[in-house]
Amino acid sequence: MLNDLLQKAAAKPHNLDFAELVELLQTEDTETLFAAAYELKLGYIGKKVNLRGLIELGNYCAKDCYYCGIRKGNDKVERYQLNYDDVIRMAKWTYDQHYGSLVLQSGELESPANTEYIAKILRGIREFAGDDYGITLCLGEQTEEVYKIWREAGAHRYLLRIETTNPELYRRLHPADHSFERRCECIKILKKLDYQTGTGVMSGLPGQTVEDLAHDLQFFQKYDIDMLGMGPYIPHADTPLGKNIAFTPEYAKNQLAIGLKMIAVARLYLHDINIAATTALQALDETGREQGIKAGANILMPNVTDTEFRINYQLYQNKPCMDENSAKCRNCLNWRVLSIGEEIDWDHKGDSRHYWAKH
Ligand code: SAM
Ligand code: SF4
């Protein structure tokens, strides 16, 4: 029965209806599920993994999402913003280390000064890296004009998670002035501006059902997204959502399981998109990211931010690699990827096949 469903899923993209998505998400035979998703990953991408060096630009944020450790209401966080020279130095290191691609991420800031600062960084990176280098932005909701300025300054990918596609759950996770509709609108604008567009959700949120997750997968299809950056929700003790959740080994195990299932079913449903095995998986299990690849993911996002800043960019508890410098992370990651029989695709930007299939 499960095998029939997996064969059906593998036959062509989007070949599962709502009930079938739910069934796959509920299966207890995860070994068979992950193996089928990995097989499909091998067919589209081969035994290789692409890297995006993650630069955490700063933790100032105008928003107050109830789950996030750097929300503006958390006054225990020491705020920082990297200066231009430091960002360029980290980006150059990433380029010189053959990563092929990087992500610039920060709290959400909307201001002319921030728009110009990011544009200047983008131009600075393009100056030494040229066009054949991947640059993803993950800087939250902005106006069409701002997205356009950044696209023209050199960004070609954007990651904006919808977080959950259940509007009611979204409202419970955010203050009243955070708009689900605006987030959807932003994703549409990013697509219109021809960014390789990524979104994603947190899985295992309090109050989230398996049906919500199946709807999330249908949303990714409906919005025709190119990349997925999904990860399990992980509590942070200094947040309204996380403060009463006991982060036990049992809890971590369940969060990891649902995170891996989402990756696998997304691969089986959407086929040719890029899917990240996010750091949140590693926060739950030492080998979480490797397990993500074996469940169908093909992207890793090693942190390349200087170690001294990492402590202030804790979205959740247990953030891994806090005391490791970028060079150590690089070696560790290479070894981890080789240990599962895969190879890092050094120096390649690893574009979304789904995006190029439409161009
Ligand atoms: N501020 C931008 C935004 O929200 O789109 C980009 C940076 S934000 C820190 C990146 C992602 O972190 C969010 O989209 C959210 O899914 C994730 N995140 C925040 N808190 C989390 C938590 N407690 N557990 C897992 N992921 C979390
Ligand atoms: Fe800010 Fe993003 Fe965290 Fe929300 S998830 S508080 S927008 S950094």
Coordinates of C-alpha atoms in Angstrom, one line a residue, residues 3-348:
N3 CA 4.9 1.2 -1.9
D4 CA 2.0 1.9 -4.3
L5 CA 1.7 5.4 -3.1
L6 CA 5.4 6.0 -3.3
Q7 CA 5.5 4.7 -6.8
K8 CA 2.6 7.0 -7.8
A9 CA 4.4 10.0 -6.2
A10 CA 7.6 9.2 -8.0
A11 CA 5.9 8.8 -11.4
K12 CA 5.4 12.6 -11.9
P13 CA 5.4 15.8 -9.8
H14 CA 2.2 16.8 -7.9
N15 CA 0.8 13.3 -8.2
L16 CA -0.7 13.1 -4.7
D17 CA -4.0 14.4 -3.5
F18 CA -4.6 15.8 -0.1
A19 CA -5.6 12.5 1.6
E20 CA -2.5 10.9 0.1
L21 CA -0.2 13.7 1.4
V22 CA -1.7 13.2 4.9
E23 CA -1.2 9.4 4.6
L24 CA 2.5 9.8 3.8
L25 CA 3.0 12.3 6.6
Q26 CA 1.4 9.8 9.0
T27 CA 3.3 6.7 7.9
E28 CA 5.3 5.0 10.6
D29 CA 7.5 3.2 8.0
T30 CA 9.8 6.2 7.7
E31 CA 12.7 4.0 6.5
T32 CA 10.7 3.2 3.3
L33 CA 9.5 6.8 3.0
F34 CA 12.9 8.4 3.3
A35 CA 14.5 5.8 0.9
A36 CA 11.9 6.7 -1.8
A37 CA 12.5 10.4 -1.4
Y38 CA 16.3 10.0 -1.4
E39 CA 16.0 7.9 -4.6
L40 CA 14.1 10.8 -6.3
K41 CA 16.7 13.2 -5.0
L42 CA 19.4 11.1 -6.6
G43 CA 17.5 11.0 -9.9
Y44 CA 17.2 14.8 -10.1
I45 CA 20.4 15.9 -8.5
G46 CA 22.8 13.0 -8.1
K47 CA 25.0 12.2 -5.1
K48 CA 25.8 15.8 -4.4
V49 CA 25.0 18.6 -2.0
N50 CA 25.2 22.3 -2.7
L51 CA 26.3 24.8 0.0
R52 CA 25.1 28.3 0.9
G53 CA 27.4 30.0 3.4
L54 CA 25.1 31.7 5.9
I55 CA 26.0 35.2 7.1
E56 CA 23.9 36.5 10.0
L57 CA 24.0 40.2 9.2
G58 CA 22.4 41.4 12.4
N59 CA 19.7 40.7 15.0
Y60 CA 17.8 44.0 15.1
C61 CA 14.3 43.2 14.2
A62 CA 11.1 45.3 14.0
K63 CA 8.9 42.3 14.5
D64 CA 7.8 40.3 17.4
C65 CA 7.0 36.8 16.2
Y66 CA 6.1 34.8 19.4
Y67 CA 8.5 31.9 18.6
C68 CA 11.7 33.7 17.7
G69 CA 14.6 34.3 20.0
I70 CA 15.6 37.6 18.4
R71 CA 12.1 39.1 18.4
K72 CA 12.2 42.8 19.3
G73 CA 10.5 42.1 22.7
N74 CA 13.3 39.9 23.9
D75 CA 15.4 42.4 25.9
K76 CA 17.9 39.7 27.0
V77 CA 19.5 39.8 23.6
E78 CA 22.5 42.0 22.9
R79 CA 21.8 43.6 19.5
Y80 CA 24.5 43.8 16.8
Q81 CA 24.8 44.7 13.1
L82 CA 27.8 43.6 11.1
N83 CA 29.6 46.5 9.4
Y84 CA 30.3 46.5 5.7
D85 CA 33.9 45.5 5.8
D86 CA 33.1 42.5 8.0
V87 CA 30.3 41.3 5.8
I88 CA 32.5 41.6 2.7
R89 CA 35.4 39.8 4.5
M90 CA 33.0 36.9 5.4
A91 CA 31.5 36.8 1.9
K92 CA 35.0 36.8 0.4
W93 CA 36.1 33.9 2.7
T94 CA 33.0 31.9 1.6
Y95 CA 33.8 32.6 -2.0
D96 CA 37.5 31.7 -1.6
Q97 CA 36.5 28.5 0.2
H98 CA 34.6 27.4 -3.0
Y99 CA 31.1 27.4 -1.4
G100 CA 29.6 28.6 -4.6
S101 CA 26.8 30.5 -2.9
L102 CA 25.8 32.5 0.2
V103 CA 22.8 33.7 2.1
L104 CA 22.5 37.0 3.8
Q105 CA 20.0 36.8 6.7
S106 CA 18.9 39.1 9.4
G107 CA 15.9 40.4 11.5
E108 CA 13.4 42.3 9.5
L109 CA 14.2 46.0 9.0
E110 CA 12.4 48.3 6.6
S111 CA 14.1 51.6 6.0
P112 CA 15.8 53.5 3.2
A113 CA 19.2 53.2 5.1
N114 CA 18.8 49.4 5.3
T115 CA 17.8 49.1 1.7
E116 CA 20.9 51.0 0.6
Y117 CA 23.2 49.1 3.0
I118 CA 22.0 45.7 1.6
A119 CA 22.3 47.0 -2.0
K120 CA 25.9 48.2 -1.3
I121 CA 26.8 44.8 0.1
L122 CA 25.3 43.1 -2.9
R123 CA 27.3 45.3 -5.3
G124 CA 30.4 44.7 -3.2
I125 CA 30.0 40.9 -3.4
R126 CA 29.3 40.9 -7.2
E127 CA 32.5 43.0 -7.6
F128 CA 34.8 40.1 -6.5
A129 CA 32.5 37.1 -7.3
G130 CA 31.1 38.0 -10.7
D131 CA 27.7 36.8 -11.9
D132 CA 28.3 33.0 -11.5
Y133 CA 27.9 33.1 -7.8
G134 CA 24.7 32.4 -5.8
I135 CA 23.4 35.1 -3.6
T136 CA 20.2 34.5 -1.6
L137 CA 18.5 37.1 0.6
C138 CA 16.5 36.2 3.7
L139 CA 15.5 39.6 5.0
G140 CA 11.8 39.4 5.5
E141 CA 8.9 41.4 4.1
Q142 CA 9.7 44.4 2.0
T143 CA 8.0 46.5 -0.6
E144 CA 8.2 45.6 -4.3
E145 CA 10.4 48.6 -4.9
V146 CA 13.0 47.4 -2.3
Y147 CA 12.9 43.8 -3.7
K148 CA 13.5 45.3 -7.1
I149 CA 16.5 47.4 -5.9
W150 CA 18.1 44.4 -4.4
R151 CA 17.4 42.2 -7.4
E152 CA 19.1 44.8 -9.6
A153 CA 22.0 45.1 -7.2
G154 CA 22.8 41.4 -7.6
A155 CA 20.5 39.1 -5.5
H156 CA 18.9 36.4 -7.5
R157 CA 17.3 34.2 -4.8
Y158 CA 15.0 35.1 -1.9
L159 CA 13.8 33.0 1.0
L160 CA 10.7 34.1 2.8
R161 CA 9.0 31.4 4.8
I162 CA 5.3 31.6 5.1
E163 CA 5.8 29.9 8.5
T164 CA 2.4 28.2 8.4
T165 CA -0.3 28.3 5.8
N166 CA -3.1 28.0 8.3
P167 CA -4.1 31.7 8.7
E168 CA -5.7 31.0 12.1
L169 CA -2.5 29.4 13.4
Y170 CA -0.5 32.2 11.9
R171 CA -2.5 34.7 13.9
R172 CA -1.8 32.8 17.1
L173 CA 1.9 32.8 16.4
H174 CA 2.2 36.6 15.7
P175 CA 1.0 39.9 17.1
A176 CA -2.0 41.4 15.4
D177 CA -0.1 43.7 13.1
H178 CA 1.9 40.9 11.5
S179 CA 0.0 40.0 8.3
F180 CA -0.3 36.6 6.7
E181 CA -1.8 38.2 3.6
R182 CA 1.2 40.5 3.2
R183 CA 3.6 37.6 3.5
C184 CA 1.7 35.8 0.7
E185 CA 1.7 39.0 -1.4
C186 CA 5.5 39.3 -0.9
I187 CA 6.1 35.8 -2.2
K188 CA 4.1 36.7 -5.3
I189 CA 6.1 39.8 -5.8
L190 CA 9.4 37.9 -5.5
K191 CA 8.2 35.6 -8.2
K192 CA 7.1 38.4 -10.4
L193 CA 10.6 40.0 -10.1
D194 CA 12.1 36.6 -11.2
Y195 CA 13.9 35.8 -8.0
Q196 CA 14.4 32.1 -7.5
T197 CA 11.8 32.1 -4.8
G198 CA 12.0 30.0 -1.6
T199 CA 9.5 29.6 1.2
G200 CA 8.9 27.1 4.0
V201 CA 7.2 26.5 7.2
M202 CA 8.1 25.4 10.7
S203 CA 6.8 21.9 11.5
G204 CA 5.8 20.6 14.9
L205 CA 4.4 24.0 16.0
P206 CA 2.1 23.9 19.0
G207 CA -1.5 23.4 17.7
Q208 CA -0.4 22.4 14.2
T209 CA -2.1 19.3 12.7
V210 CA -0.9 16.9 10.1
E211 CA -3.6 18.4 7.8
D212 CA -2.0 21.8 8.2
L213 CA 1.3 20.3 7.0
A214 CA -0.5 18.8 4.0
H215 CA -2.0 22.2 3.2
D216 CA 1.5 23.7 3.5
L217 CA 2.7 21.3 0.8
Q218 CA -0.2 22.2 -1.4
F219 CA 0.6 25.9 -0.9
F220 CA 4.2 25.3 -2.1
Q221 CA 2.8 23.7 -5.3
K222 CA 0.2 26.4 -5.8
Y223 CA 2.8 29.1 -5.4
D224 CA 5.1 27.2 -7.7
I225 CA 8.1 27.8 -5.5
D226 CA 11.7 27.0 -6.4
M227 CA 13.3 26.3 -3.1
L228 CA 12.2 25.1 0.4
G229 CA 13.9 26.1 3.6
M230 CA 11.7 24.2 6.2
G231 CA 12.6 23.2 9.6
P232 CA 11.2 21.9 12.9
Y233 CA 10.1 24.5 15.4
I234 CA 12.4 24.6 18.4
P235 CA 11.4 26.3 21.6
H236 CA 13.3 29.3 22.9
A237 CA 12.9 29.9 26.7
D238 CA 12.7 33.7 26.4
T239 CA 9.8 33.7 24.0
P240 CA 6.0 33.7 24.6
L241 CA 5.6 30.5 22.6
G242 CA 8.6 28.6 24.0
K243 CA 8.7 29.5 27.6
N244 CA 6.4 26.7 28.8
I245 CA 7.6 24.0 26.5
A246 CA 9.8 21.3 28.1
F247 CA 12.6 20.6 25.6
T248 CA 13.0 16.9 26.6
P249 CA 14.8 14.3 24.5
E250 CA 11.4 12.8 23.6
Y251 CA 10.2 16.2 22.4
A252 CA 13.4 16.6 20.3
K253 CA 12.9 13.2 18.8
N254 CA 9.4 14.0 17.7
Q255 CA 10.3 17.3 16.3
L256 CA 13.1 15.7 14.3
A257 CA 10.8 13.0 13.0
I258 CA 8.2 15.5 11.7
G259 CA 10.9 17.7 10.2
L260 CA 12.4 14.8 8.2
K261 CA 9.0 13.6 7.1
M262 CA 8.2 17.1 5.7
I263 CA 11.4 17.0 3.7
A264 CA 10.7 13.6 2.3
V265 CA 7.1 14.2 1.3
A266 CA 8.0 17.6 -0.2
R267 CA 10.6 15.8 -2.4
L268 CA 8.1 13.2 -3.4
Y269 CA 5.4 15.8 -4.2
L270 CA 7.4 18.6 -5.8
H271 CA 10.4 16.6 -7.3
D272 CA 12.9 19.1 -8.8
I273 CA 13.0 22.0 -6.3
N274 CA 16.0 22.7 -4.0
I275 CA 15.3 21.6 -0.4
A276 CA 17.6 22.6 2.5
A277 CA 18.5 20.4 5.4
T278 CA 18.4 23.2 7.9
T279 CA 20.5 23.8 11.0
A280 CA 17.4 23.3 13.2
L281 CA 17.6 19.6 12.3
Q282 CA 21.1 19.6 13.7
A283 CA 19.9 21.3 16.9
L284 CA 17.8 18.3 17.5
D285 CA 20.3 15.6 16.7
E286 CA 24.0 15.7 15.9
T287 CA 23.4 14.0 12.6
G288 CA 20.1 15.8 11.9
R289 CA 21.3 17.5 8.7
E290 CA 22.8 14.3 7.3
Q291 CA 19.4 12.6 8.0
G292 CA 17.8 15.5 6.1
I293 CA 19.8 14.7 3.0
K294 CA 19.0 11.0 3.3
A295 CA 15.3 12.0 3.4
G296 CA 15.6 14.0 0.2
A297 CA 17.2 17.4 0.9
N298 CA 20.1 18.6 -1.3
I299 CA 21.2 21.9 0.3
L300 CA 23.2 22.7 3.4
M301 CA 23.7 26.1 4.9
P302 CA 26.8 26.2 7.0
N303 CA 27.2 29.2 9.2
V304 CA 30.1 31.5 8.1
T305 CA 29.4 34.3 10.5
D306 CA 32.3 35.1 12.9
T307 CA 31.9 33.0 16.1
E308 CA 31.7 36.1 18.4
F309 CA 28.4 37.1 16.8
R310 CA 26.7 33.7 16.8
I311 CA 25.7 33.8 20.4
N312 CA 23.4 36.8 19.8
Y313 CA 21.7 35.1 16.8
Q314 CA 19.9 32.4 18.6
L315 CA 16.4 31.9 17.1
Y316 CA 16.0 28.8 19.3
Q317 CA 17.7 26.8 22.0
N318 CA 20.5 24.4 21.3
K319 CA 21.8 26.2 18.3
P320 CA 24.7 24.1 17.1
C321 CA 28.3 25.2 16.2
M322 CA 28.2 28.2 18.5
D323 CA 31.9 27.9 19.5
E324 CA 33.2 26.7 16.1
N325 CA 34.9 29.0 13.6
S326 CA 33.9 28.8 10.0
A327 CA 37.1 26.9 8.9
K328 CA 36.2 24.2 11.5
C329 CA 32.6 24.1 10.3
R330 CA 33.8 23.6 6.7
N331 CA 35.9 20.6 7.5
C332 CA 33.3 19.1 9.8
L333 CA 30.6 19.5 7.1
N334 CA 32.8 18.0 4.4
W335 CA 33.4 15.0 6.5
R336 CA 29.8 14.7 7.4
V337 CA 28.7 14.8 3.8
L338 CA 31.3 12.2 2.7
S339 CA 30.2 9.9 5.6
I340 CA 26.8 9.4 4.0
G341 CA 28.3 8.7 0.5
E342 CA 27.6 12.2 -0.9
E343 CA 29.9 14.9 -2.1
I344 CA 29.9 18.7 -1.8
D345 CA 29.5 20.3 -5.2
W346 CA 32.2 22.9 -4.6
D347 CA 32.2 26.1 -6.6
H348 CA 28.8 25.6 -8.1

